[in-house]
Amino acid sequence: MSVLINSATWKQLVLHKNKLDKTDMKTMFAADPERFPRFTVKQKGILFDYSKNIINDETIRLLFKLADDCDLKVKIDAMFSGQKINVTENRAVLHTALRNLRSTKITVGSNDIMPGINDVLSRMGRFAESLHKGHHQGFSGKKINTIINIGIGGSYLGPAMICGALKYYAKPDMKIRFVSNVDGTDIIENLKGIDPETTLFVIASKTFTTQETLTNAETAKKWFLESAAGKNDIKSHFIALSTNIDGAKEFGIDPKNVFGFWDWVGGRYSLWSAVGMSIALYIGFDNFASLLAGASETDEHFRTEPFEHNMPVIAALLGIWYSNFFDARTQAVIPYDQYLARLPEYLQQLDMESNGKSVCLNGELVDYSTGPVIWGQPGTSAQHSFFQLIHQGTQMIPVDFIAVMNNANKPGNHHDILLSNFFAQTEALMKGRNEAEAREELESQGMDETEIKKLLPHKIFPGNKPTNSIILDKLDPHTLGMLVAMYEHKVFVQGAIWNINSFDQWGVELGKILAKQILPQLTAAEDVTDHDSSTNGLMNYYKGKH
Ligand code: F6P
């Protein structure tokens, strides 16, 4: 049995959960009018209400104790101070340094990394400004007005989510598209209607070896050369964001247009690095800097606030509470803001690539659940697709509800309708509807007893479904930076408690290696015989038919 589940605190949490099973949130709310202020944390611009969870003071005390037992504070300091906490890759984890806007010294080994970070940031700022002012032009002298970001995973999801969320802040006339999938449809469809004379291709790849990205980049280069000018024009239409400067140069990108970063920036944590260039080009460098400043504010909050007021710590511990003590296997994130439509997809990589692990730092298999499945869609659309299962299905699904107070677009009373649904759903999930309430409703419709008996079981909602309500004052770059950093640190805390490495992703590698072996076999004349019978059969079927 692992040290974690054998610990006194873990065992106390198991017993405590059994006690809480005898009550419900509705009863706890009725007994305590102060429950909302007691279980709410405010950080400038964000309110985090966790009162609609199956918790009481004792739960929180025990969860904080668990965090202490796991040396959470020491682990937080180790990350921020550049210790090599990514032990399987022997790397520091310092995406927080990328938004260390006060430039306090941070070292990796004996090197202060801040001058390098600041140098790339100012190069990014100069490039963005020169493009926006029309000094950096396309080969025919026209202003660039279209960005095509080619990248996958962390080199795509972060920038795509942020650009979607901050569309309201986009530079006038600037368009952005994202190509990630190696399916040729992605690039072909995204190149439709694009003018090569006014398009900048941003090739984002930490390693600059990723098959999908390099294949798409080559196709983009071919398209550009066929539809436009000569090789010499590549320098004004292709830039690279990468730790592999030589790889980018080899592709043909002008070294002046390669923006670097470092191995201590994980791919899924890279939107704050040069990978954020597409964001800066789309919304302006000042807004990109505000995004960094917001994240930096959450970093300070996370590093310095006691656990009682620490949003990422509380969010993480609640996730642990449900994953490990209620056997919740998934967690939904529902933004009630259309601009945040891609947040769940971004969080999928952040959370599931980080904590989808089953081996502890000491190499032993875990004997408890780790990262949950993260999923979601914007509300209210989600209410009309999968909410039924959250309300009345057999699984417990904790949900983060996210809303924005001052929405940018408020035609008529859309925003009040939107928010009334937000409040109604969290209340309904918490309260449910008991038999007496359901019966009263049916009786008020004039139904006879036989019909009531038939319908009653279907009309009862168990309730007691946990939710967090996160309300942003405004969806601006600063607040969005705060929110995203909050989720990053939540994932970190969970990894720290589960004693896993949240910063590697070996699981993704096997498929990549096999795909590279299989590719030449698809075009070879002879039948494939060296795999299992299913893989041989499928490959030969494909070869015979295409
Ligand atoms: O396959 C997983 C992964 O390594 C992610 O972690 C990463 O974000 C993505 O591939 C893309 O990698 P790169 O930025 O090196 O092209």
Coordinates of C-alpha atoms and ligand atoms in Angstrom, one line a residue:
M1 CA 0.0 0.0 0.0
S2 CA 1.4 3.5 -0.9
V3 CA 2.5 5.9 1.8
L4 CA -0.3 8.2 0.6
I5 CA -3.3 6.0 1.1
N6 CA -1.7 4.5 4.2
S7 CA -1.4 7.9 5.8
A8 CA -3.5 8.8 8.9
T9 CA -5.0 11.8 7.1
W10 CA -6.1 9.7 4.1
K11 CA -7.8 7.2 6.4
Q12 CA -9.4 10.1 8.3
L13 CA -10.7 11.4 5.0
V14 CA -12.2 8.0 4.2
L15 CA -14.1 8.0 7.5
H16 CA -15.1 11.6 7.2
K17 CA -16.5 10.9 3.7
N18 CA -18.7 8.1 5.2
K19 CA -20.0 10.6 7.8
L20 CA -20.8 13.2 5.1
D21 CA -22.7 10.6 3.1
K22 CA -25.4 10.9 5.8
T23 CA -26.1 14.5 5.1
D24 CA -26.3 16.7 1.9
M25 CA -25.4 20.1 0.7
K26 CA -29.0 21.3 0.9
T27 CA -29.2 20.5 4.6
M28 CA -25.8 22.1 5.2
F29 CA -26.9 25.3 3.4
A30 CA -30.1 25.4 5.5
A31 CA -28.1 25.1 8.7
D32 CA -25.5 27.7 7.9
P33 CA -26.4 31.1 6.4
E34 CA -22.7 32.0 6.3
R35 CA -21.7 29.1 4.1
F36 CA -21.3 31.2 1.0
P37 CA -18.8 33.8 2.4
R38 CA -17.0 31.0 4.4
F39 CA -16.4 28.9 1.3
T40 CA -15.6 31.7 -1.2
V41 CA -12.2 33.2 -2.2
K42 CA -11.7 36.5 -4.0
Q43 CA -8.6 37.4 -6.0
K44 CA -8.6 40.7 -7.8
G45 CA -11.0 40.2 -10.7
I46 CA -12.0 36.6 -9.8
L47 CA -14.5 35.2 -7.4
F48 CA -14.3 31.5 -6.6
D49 CA -17.3 30.1 -4.8
Y50 CA -16.8 26.5 -3.6
S51 CA -19.7 26.4 -1.2
K52 CA -21.7 24.1 -3.4
N53 CA -19.4 21.2 -2.6
I54 CA -19.9 18.2 -0.4
I55 CA -17.7 19.6 2.3
N56 CA -17.7 21.1 5.8
D57 CA -15.0 22.8 7.9
E58 CA -13.6 19.4 8.8
T59 CA -13.3 18.3 5.2
I60 CA -11.3 21.4 4.4
R61 CA -9.1 21.0 7.5
L62 CA -8.3 17.4 6.5
L63 CA -7.6 18.3 2.9
F64 CA -5.2 21.0 4.0
K65 CA -3.6 18.5 6.3
L66 CA -3.2 16.2 3.4
A67 CA -1.5 18.9 1.5
D68 CA 0.9 19.6 4.4
D69 CA 1.6 15.9 4.8
C70 CA 2.6 15.9 1.1
D71 CA 5.0 18.8 1.6
L72 CA 3.0 21.0 -0.8
K73 CA 4.6 24.2 0.3
V74 CA 8.1 22.8 -0.2
K75 CA 7.1 21.5 -3.6
I76 CA 5.7 24.9 -4.7
D77 CA 8.9 26.6 -3.7
A78 CA 11.0 24.0 -5.5
M79 CA 9.1 24.7 -8.7
F80 CA 9.3 28.5 -8.5
S81 CA 13.0 28.4 -7.6
G82 CA 14.0 26.3 -10.6
Q83 CA 14.8 23.0 -9.0
K84 CA 14.7 20.1 -11.5
I85 CA 11.3 18.8 -10.5
N86 CA 10.7 17.2 -13.9
V87 CA 12.9 14.3 -12.8
T88 CA 12.3 11.9 -15.7
E89 CA 13.6 14.6 -18.1
N90 CA 16.0 16.1 -15.6
R91 CA 14.6 19.6 -16.2
A92 CA 13.4 22.6 -14.2
V93 CA 9.8 23.7 -14.6
L94 CA 9.8 27.4 -15.0
H95 CA 6.9 28.7 -17.1
T96 CA 6.3 31.0 -14.1
A97 CA 9.6 32.7 -15.0
L98 CA 8.2 33.7 -18.4
R99 CA 5.8 36.0 -16.6
N100 CA 8.1 37.2 -13.9
L101 CA 7.6 40.7 -15.0
R102 CA 9.5 42.1 -12.0
S103 CA 12.5 40.3 -13.4
T104 CA 13.7 39.1 -10.0
K105 CA 16.7 36.7 -10.6
I106 CA 15.8 33.1 -11.3
T107 CA 18.6 30.6 -11.9
V108 CA 18.7 27.3 -13.6
G109 CA 22.0 25.7 -12.5
S110 CA 24.1 28.9 -12.1
N111 CA 22.5 30.8 -15.0
D112 CA 20.2 33.7 -14.4
I113 CA 17.5 33.0 -17.0
M114 CA 15.8 36.4 -16.8
P115 CA 18.0 38.3 -19.3
G116 CA 17.3 35.6 -22.0
I117 CA 13.5 35.8 -21.3
N118 CA 13.5 39.6 -21.5
D119 CA 15.5 39.6 -24.7
V120 CA 13.0 37.3 -26.4
L121 CA 10.1 39.3 -25.1
S122 CA 11.5 42.5 -26.4
R123 CA 12.2 40.9 -29.8
M124 CA 8.6 39.7 -29.9
G125 CA 7.4 43.1 -29.0
R126 CA 9.5 44.7 -31.8
F127 CA 8.4 42.2 -34.4
A128 CA 4.7 42.6 -33.5
E129 CA 4.9 46.3 -33.6
S130 CA 6.7 46.3 -36.9
L131 CA 4.1 44.1 -38.4
H132 CA 1.2 46.1 -37.0
K133 CA 2.7 49.4 -38.2
G134 CA 3.2 47.9 -41.7
H135 CA 7.0 48.0 -41.6
H136 CA 7.3 44.3 -41.8
Q137 CA 5.5 43.7 -45.1
G138 CA 4.7 40.9 -47.4
F139 CA 6.9 40.3 -50.5
S140 CA 4.7 42.6 -52.7
G141 CA 4.8 45.5 -50.2
K142 CA 1.3 44.8 -48.7
K143 CA 0.6 44.9 -45.0
I144 CA 0.3 41.4 -43.3
N145 CA -3.3 40.9 -42.1
T146 CA -3.6 37.1 -41.8
I147 CA -1.7 34.9 -39.3
I148 CA -1.6 31.1 -39.8
N149 CA -0.3 29.3 -36.8
I150 CA 1.0 25.9 -37.6
G151 CA 1.6 23.8 -34.5
I152 CA 0.0 21.0 -32.4
G153 CA -0.6 20.2 -28.7
G154 CA 0.8 23.0 -26.6
S155 CA 2.0 24.8 -29.7
Y156 CA -1.6 25.2 -30.7
L157 CA -4.2 24.7 -28.0
G158 CA -3.0 27.6 -25.7
P159 CA -2.7 30.2 -28.4
A160 CA -5.9 29.1 -30.1
M161 CA -7.8 29.2 -26.8
I162 CA -6.4 32.6 -25.9
C163 CA -7.0 34.1 -29.3
G164 CA -10.6 32.8 -29.3
A165 CA -11.2 34.2 -25.7
L166 CA -9.7 37.6 -26.6
K167 CA -11.2 38.0 -30.0
Y168 CA -12.8 41.2 -28.8
Y169 CA -9.3 42.6 -28.4
A170 CA -8.1 41.6 -31.9
K171 CA -6.2 44.2 -34.0
P172 CA -8.5 45.7 -36.5
D173 CA -8.5 43.7 -39.8
M174 CA -6.3 41.0 -38.3
K175 CA -7.4 37.4 -39.0
I176 CA -5.9 34.3 -37.4
R177 CA -6.3 30.6 -38.3
F178 CA -4.8 27.5 -36.7
V179 CA -3.6 24.4 -38.5
S180 CA -2.7 21.5 -36.3
N181 CA -4.0 18.2 -37.7
V182 CA -1.8 16.2 -40.1
D183 CA -5.0 15.4 -41.9
G184 CA -4.5 17.4 -45.1
T185 CA -8.0 18.7 -44.8
D186 CA -6.9 21.0 -42.0
I187 CA -4.3 22.9 -44.0
I188 CA -6.2 22.7 -47.3
E189 CA -9.4 24.2 -45.8
N190 CA -7.4 26.8 -43.9
L191 CA -5.6 27.9 -47.0
K192 CA -8.8 28.5 -48.8
G193 CA -9.4 32.2 -49.5
I194 CA -6.0 33.2 -48.1
D195 CA -3.9 35.8 -49.9
P196 CA -0.2 34.7 -49.9
E197 CA 0.9 38.3 -50.2
T198 CA -0.6 39.3 -46.9
T199 CA -0.2 36.0 -44.9
L200 CA 2.4 35.2 -42.2
F201 CA 2.9 31.6 -41.3
V202 CA 3.9 31.1 -37.7
I203 CA 5.5 27.7 -37.2
A204 CA 5.3 26.8 -33.6
S205 CA 7.0 23.7 -32.3
K206 CA 9.1 23.3 -29.2
T207 CA 11.1 20.5 -30.7
F208 CA 10.8 21.4 -34.4
T209 CA 10.7 17.7 -35.1
T210 CA 7.0 17.1 -34.6
Q211 CA 5.8 15.1 -37.7
E212 CA 2.4 16.9 -38.0
T213 CA 3.8 20.4 -37.7
L214 CA 6.7 19.9 -40.1
T215 CA 4.4 18.2 -42.7
N216 CA 1.9 21.1 -42.5
A217 CA 4.8 23.6 -42.6
E218 CA 6.2 22.0 -45.7
T219 CA 2.8 22.0 -47.4
A220 CA 2.4 25.7 -46.5
K221 CA 5.8 26.5 -47.9
K222 CA 5.0 24.6 -51.1
W223 CA 1.7 26.4 -51.4
F224 CA 3.3 29.8 -50.8
L225 CA 6.0 29.2 -53.4
E226 CA 3.6 27.9 -56.0
S227 CA 1.1 30.7 -55.5
A228 CA 3.5 33.5 -54.9
A229 CA 7.1 34.6 -55.2
G230 CA 10.5 33.0 -54.9
K231 CA 12.4 31.3 -52.1
N232 CA 13.8 34.6 -51.0
D233 CA 10.3 35.7 -49.9
I234 CA 10.0 33.0 -47.3
K235 CA 11.9 35.2 -44.9
S236 CA 9.0 37.8 -44.8
H237 CA 6.2 35.2 -44.6
F238 CA 7.5 32.4 -42.3
I239 CA 8.6 32.8 -38.7
A240 CA 9.4 30.1 -36.1
L241 CA 8.8 29.7 -32.4
S242 CA 11.0 26.9 -31.0
T243 CA 13.7 25.7 -28.7
N244 CA 15.4 24.1 -31.8
I245 CA 16.8 27.2 -33.5
D246 CA 18.9 25.1 -35.9
G247 CA 15.9 23.0 -36.9
A248 CA 14.0 26.2 -37.7
K249 CA 16.9 27.6 -39.7
E250 CA 17.2 24.3 -41.6
F251 CA 13.6 24.6 -42.6
G252 CA 14.5 27.9 -44.3
I253 CA 13.4 30.4 -41.7
D254 CA 15.5 33.6 -41.4
P255 CA 17.4 33.4 -38.1
K256 CA 16.2 36.9 -37.3
N257 CA 12.6 35.5 -37.4
V258 CA 13.2 32.6 -35.0
F259 CA 12.0 33.3 -31.5
G260 CA 13.5 30.9 -29.0
F261 CA 12.6 29.4 -25.7
W262 CA 14.0 26.7 -23.4
D263 CA 13.7 23.1 -22.4
W264 CA 12.3 24.1 -18.9
V265 CA 9.1 25.3 -20.6
G266 CA 6.8 22.4 -21.1
G267 CA 4.9 22.3 -24.4
R268 CA 1.5 22.6 -22.6
Y269 CA 2.8 25.5 -20.5
S270 CA 4.4 27.3 -23.4
L271 CA 1.7 29.9 -24.4
W272 CA 3.6 32.4 -22.1
S273 CA 6.8 31.9 -24.1
A274 CA 7.7 32.8 -27.7
V275 CA 4.8 30.4 -28.5
G276 CA 2.6 33.3 -27.5
M277 CA 3.7 35.2 -30.6
S278 CA 0.5 34.4 -32.5
I279 CA -1.4 35.9 -29.6
A280 CA 0.8 39.1 -29.6
L281 CA 0.3 39.4 -33.4
Y282 CA -3.5 39.0 -33.1
I283 CA -4.3 41.2 -30.1
G284 CA -1.1 43.3 -29.8
F285 CA 2.0 42.9 -27.7
D286 CA 0.6 45.2 -24.9
N287 CA -2.4 42.8 -24.4
F288 CA 0.0 39.8 -24.5
A289 CA 2.0 41.6 -21.7
S290 CA -1.3 42.0 -19.7
L291 CA -2.0 38.3 -20.1
L292 CA 1.5 37.6 -18.6
A293 CA 0.9 40.2 -15.8
G294 CA -2.4 38.4 -14.9
A295 CA -0.7 35.1 -14.7
S296 CA 2.1 36.6 -12.7
E297 CA -0.5 37.9 -10.2
T298 CA -1.9 34.4 -9.8
D299 CA 1.7 33.1 -9.4
E300 CA 2.2 35.4 -6.4
H301 CA -1.2 34.5 -5.0
F302 CA -0.4 30.8 -5.3
R303 CA 3.2 31.1 -3.9
T304 CA 2.3 33.3 -0.9
E305 CA -1.3 33.0 0.2
P306 CA -2.1 30.6 3.0
F307 CA -4.0 27.5 1.8
E308 CA -7.2 28.9 3.4
H309 CA -7.3 31.7 0.7
N310 CA -5.4 29.9 -2.0
M311 CA -7.6 29.4 -5.1
P312 CA -5.5 26.9 -7.0
V313 CA -4.8 24.9 -3.8
I314 CA -8.5 24.7 -2.9
A315 CA -9.6 23.9 -6.4
A316 CA -7.0 21.1 -6.6
L317 CA -7.9 19.6 -3.2
L318 CA -11.6 19.6 -4.1
G319 CA -10.7 17.7 -7.2
I320 CA -8.7 15.2 -5.1
W321 CA -11.7 14.9 -2.7
Y322 CA -14.0 13.7 -5.5
S323 CA -11.5 11.7 -7.5
N324 CA -10.1 9.7 -4.6
F325 CA -12.9 9.6 -2.1
F326 CA -16.1 9.7 -4.3
D327 CA -14.6 7.8 -7.3
A328 CA -15.4 10.6 -9.7
R329 CA -13.7 9.8 -12.9
T330 CA -14.4 12.9 -14.9
Q331 CA -14.6 16.6 -14.3
A332 CA -16.5 19.0 -16.5
V333 CA -15.7 22.7 -17.2
I334 CA -18.6 24.7 -18.5
P335 CA -17.8 28.3 -19.4
Y336 CA -20.9 30.5 -19.7
D337 CA -19.1 32.7 -22.1
Q338 CA -18.9 31.9 -25.8
Y339 CA -15.4 33.5 -26.0
L340 CA -14.2 30.8 -23.7
A341 CA -15.6 28.0 -25.9
R342 CA -12.1 26.4 -26.3
L343 CA -11.2 26.5 -22.7
P344 CA -12.3 22.9 -22.0
E345 CA -10.2 21.6 -24.9
Y346 CA -7.2 23.6 -23.7
L347 CA -7.6 22.2 -20.2
Q348 CA -7.8 18.7 -21.5
Q349 CA -4.2 18.8 -22.6
L350 CA -3.1 20.8 -19.6
D351 CA -4.7 18.4 -17.1
M352 CA -4.7 15.1 -18.9
E353 CA -1.2 15.2 -20.4
S354 CA 0.1 16.4 -17.0
N355 CA -1.7 14.1 -14.6
G356 CA -2.6 11.1 -16.8
K357 CA 0.1 9.1 -15.0
S358 CA 0.0 5.8 -13.1
V359 CA 3.6 5.7 -11.8
C360 CA 4.8 7.6 -8.7
L361 CA 8.0 9.6 -8.7
N362 CA 9.7 6.6 -7.0
G363 CA 8.8 4.4 -9.9
E364 CA 6.1 2.4 -8.1
L365 CA 2.6 2.0 -9.5
V366 CA 0.0 4.2 -7.9
D367 CA -2.8 2.5 -5.9
Y368 CA -5.2 5.4 -6.2
S369 CA -6.9 7.4 -9.0
T370 CA -4.9 10.2 -10.6
G371 CA -5.9 12.7 -13.3
P372 CA -9.6 12.7 -14.2
V373 CA -11.0 13.0 -17.7
I374 CA -11.6 16.7 -18.4
W375 CA -14.4 17.7 -20.7
G376 CA -17.0 20.4 -21.4
Q377 CA -18.7 22.8 -23.7
P378 CA -20.0 26.3 -23.3
G379 CA -23.3 26.9 -21.5
T380 CA -26.1 27.3 -22.2
S381 CA -25.6 25.0 -25.3
A382 CA -24.2 22.3 -23.0
Q383 CA -27.5 22.2 -21.0
H384 CA -29.3 20.9 -24.1
S385 CA -26.8 18.2 -24.8
F386 CA -25.2 16.4 -21.9
F387 CA -26.5 18.1 -18.7
Q388 CA -29.1 15.4 -18.3
L389 CA -26.4 12.9 -17.4
I390 CA -24.9 15.3 -14.8
H391 CA -28.3 15.8 -13.2
Q392 CA -29.7 12.3 -13.2
G393 CA -27.0 9.9 -14.5
T394 CA -25.2 7.3 -12.3
Q395 CA -21.8 9.0 -12.2
M396 CA -20.7 11.9 -10.0
I397 CA -19.3 14.6 -12.2
P398 CA -18.0 17.7 -10.4
V399 CA -18.4 20.8 -12.6
D400 CA -16.6 24.1 -12.8
F401 CA -19.0 26.8 -13.9
I402 CA -17.3 29.9 -15.2
A403 CA -19.1 33.2 -15.9
V404 CA -18.1 36.7 -16.8
M405 CA -19.9 39.6 -15.0
N406 CA -19.3 42.3 -17.6
N407 CA -19.8 40.6 -20.9
A408 CA -18.6 42.5 -23.9
N409 CA -21.6 41.8 -26.0
K410 CA -25.0 42.4 -24.4
P411 CA -27.7 42.7 -27.0
G412 CA -31.1 43.0 -25.3
N413 CA -31.2 40.9 -22.2
H414 CA -29.0 38.0 -23.4
H415 CA -26.6 38.4 -20.6
D416 CA -29.2 38.2 -17.8
I417 CA -30.7 35.2 -19.5
L418 CA -27.3 33.6 -19.8
L419 CA -26.4 34.2 -16.1
S420 CA -29.9 33.2 -14.9
N421 CA -29.1 29.8 -16.4
F422 CA -25.7 29.7 -14.8
F423 CA -27.2 30.4 -11.3
A424 CA -30.1 28.0 -11.9
Q425 CA -28.0 25.1 -13.0
T426 CA -25.6 25.2 -10.0
E427 CA -28.6 25.6 -7.7
A428 CA -30.5 22.7 -9.3
L429 CA -27.5 20.5 -9.2
M430 CA -27.0 21.2 -5.5
K431 CA -30.7 21.1 -4.4
G432 CA -32.2 18.5 -6.7
R433 CA -35.9 17.9 -6.4
N434 CA -37.2 15.4 -3.8
E435 CA -40.2 13.2 -4.0
A436 CA -42.6 15.6 -2.2
E437 CA -41.5 18.5 -4.5
A438 CA -41.9 16.4 -7.6
R439 CA -45.3 15.1 -6.5
E440 CA -46.5 18.7 -5.8
E441 CA -45.5 19.7 -9.3
L442 CA -47.4 16.8 -10.9
E443 CA -50.4 17.4 -8.7
S444 CA -50.5 21.0 -9.7
Q445 CA -50.7 19.9 -13.3
G446 CA -53.9 18.0 -12.4
M447 CA -52.5 14.6 -12.9
D448 CA -54.3 11.6 -11.4
E449 CA -52.6 9.3 -8.9
T450 CA -51.9 6.4 -11.4
E451 CA -50.1 8.8 -13.7
I452 CA -48.3 10.4 -10.8
K453 CA -47.0 7.1 -9.6
K454 CA -45.8 6.2 -13.0
L455 CA -43.9 9.5 -13.6
L456 CA -42.7 10.3 -10.1
P457 CA -39.4 8.3 -10.0
H458 CA -38.4 10.0 -13.3
K459 CA -39.1 13.4 -11.9
I460 CA -36.9 13.1 -8.8
F461 CA -33.5 14.8 -9.0
P462 CA -31.1 13.4 -6.4
G463 CA -29.1 16.8 -6.2
N464 CA -26.0 17.0 -4.0
K465 CA -24.0 17.4 -7.2
P466 CA -20.8 19.4 -6.6
T467 CA -20.0 22.6 -8.5
N468 CA -17.5 25.5 -8.2
S469 CA -18.7 28.8 -9.5
I470 CA -15.9 31.0 -10.9
I471 CA -17.0 34.5 -11.8
L472 CA -14.6 36.9 -13.7
D473 CA -15.2 40.6 -13.5
K474 CA -14.3 40.9 -17.1
L475 CA -12.9 38.7 -19.8
D476 CA -9.8 40.8 -20.5
P477 CA -6.2 39.7 -21.0
H478 CA -5.2 40.3 -17.4
T479 CA -8.1 38.3 -15.9
L480 CA -7.7 35.5 -18.4
G481 CA -4.0 35.2 -17.5
M482 CA -5.1 34.9 -13.9
L483 CA -7.6 32.2 -14.7
V484 CA -5.3 30.1 -16.9
A485 CA -2.5 30.2 -14.3
M486 CA -5.0 29.2 -11.7
Y487 CA -5.7 26.0 -13.6
E488 CA -2.0 25.4 -14.2
H489 CA -1.3 25.5 -10.5
K490 CA -4.3 23.4 -9.7
V491 CA -2.9 20.7 -11.9
F492 CA 0.5 21.1 -10.2
V493 CA -1.0 20.7 -6.7
Q494 CA -2.8 17.5 -7.7
G495 CA 0.3 16.1 -9.2
A496 CA 2.2 17.0 -6.0
I497 CA -0.4 15.2 -3.8
W498 CA -0.5 12.2 -6.1
N499 CA 3.3 12.1 -6.1
I500 CA 3.6 11.9 -9.9
N501 CA 5.6 13.8 -12.5
S502 CA 3.1 16.3 -14.0
F503 CA 5.7 17.5 -16.5
D504 CA 6.6 14.6 -18.8
Q505 CA 4.5 12.8 -21.4
W506 CA 6.1 9.5 -22.2
G507 CA 2.7 8.0 -22.9
V508 CA 2.4 10.0 -26.1
E509 CA 5.8 8.8 -27.5
L510 CA 5.0 5.1 -28.2
G511 CA 2.3 5.9 -30.8
K512 CA 4.7 8.4 -32.5
I513 CA 7.5 5.8 -32.8
L514 CA 5.1 3.2 -34.2
A515 CA 3.6 5.6 -36.7
K516 CA 7.1 6.4 -38.0
Q517 CA 7.8 2.7 -38.5
I518 CA 4.5 2.1 -40.2
L519 CA 4.6 5.0 -42.7
P520 CA 7.1 3.5 -45.1
Q521 CA 5.3 0.1 -45.0
L522 CA 2.1 1.8 -46.4
T523 CA 3.8 2.6 -49.7
A524 CA 6.0 -0.5 -49.9
A525 CA 5.0 -3.1 -52.6
E526 CA 4.9 -6.1 -50.4
D527 CA 2.2 -7.1 -47.9
V528 CA 2.7 -6.2 -44.3
T529 CA 3.3 -9.3 -42.1
D530 CA 5.3 -8.2 -39.1
H531 CA 2.6 -6.8 -36.9
D532 CA -0.3 -8.5 -35.1
S533 CA -3.0 -9.9 -37.4
S534 CA -5.3 -7.0 -36.8
T535 CA -2.7 -4.3 -37.7
N536 CA -1.4 -6.4 -40.6
G537 CA -5.0 -6.9 -41.9
L538 CA -6.0 -3.2 -41.5
M539 CA -2.8 -2.0 -43.2
N540 CA -3.1 -4.4 -46.1
Y541 CA -6.8 -3.5 -46.5
Y542 CA -5.8 0.2 -46.7
K543 CA -2.9 -0.6 -49.2
G544 CA -5.2 -2.6 -51.4
K545 CA -7.9 0.1 -51.6
H546 CA -6.2 3.4 -51.9
Ligands
F6P1 O1 2.8 14.7 -28.3 C1 2.8 15.5 -27.2 C2 3.6 16.8 -27.3 O2 4.9 16.5 -27.0 C3 3.0 17.9 -26.5 O3 3.4 17.8 -25.2 C4 3.4 19.1 -27.2 O4 2.7 20.2 -26.8 C5 3.2 18.6 -28.6 O5 3.6 17.3 -28.6 C6 3.8 19.4 -29.7 O6 5.2 19.4 -29.6 P1 6.1 20.4 -30.3 O7 5.8 21.8 -29.8 O8 7.5 20.0 -30.0 O9 5.9 20.4 -31.8

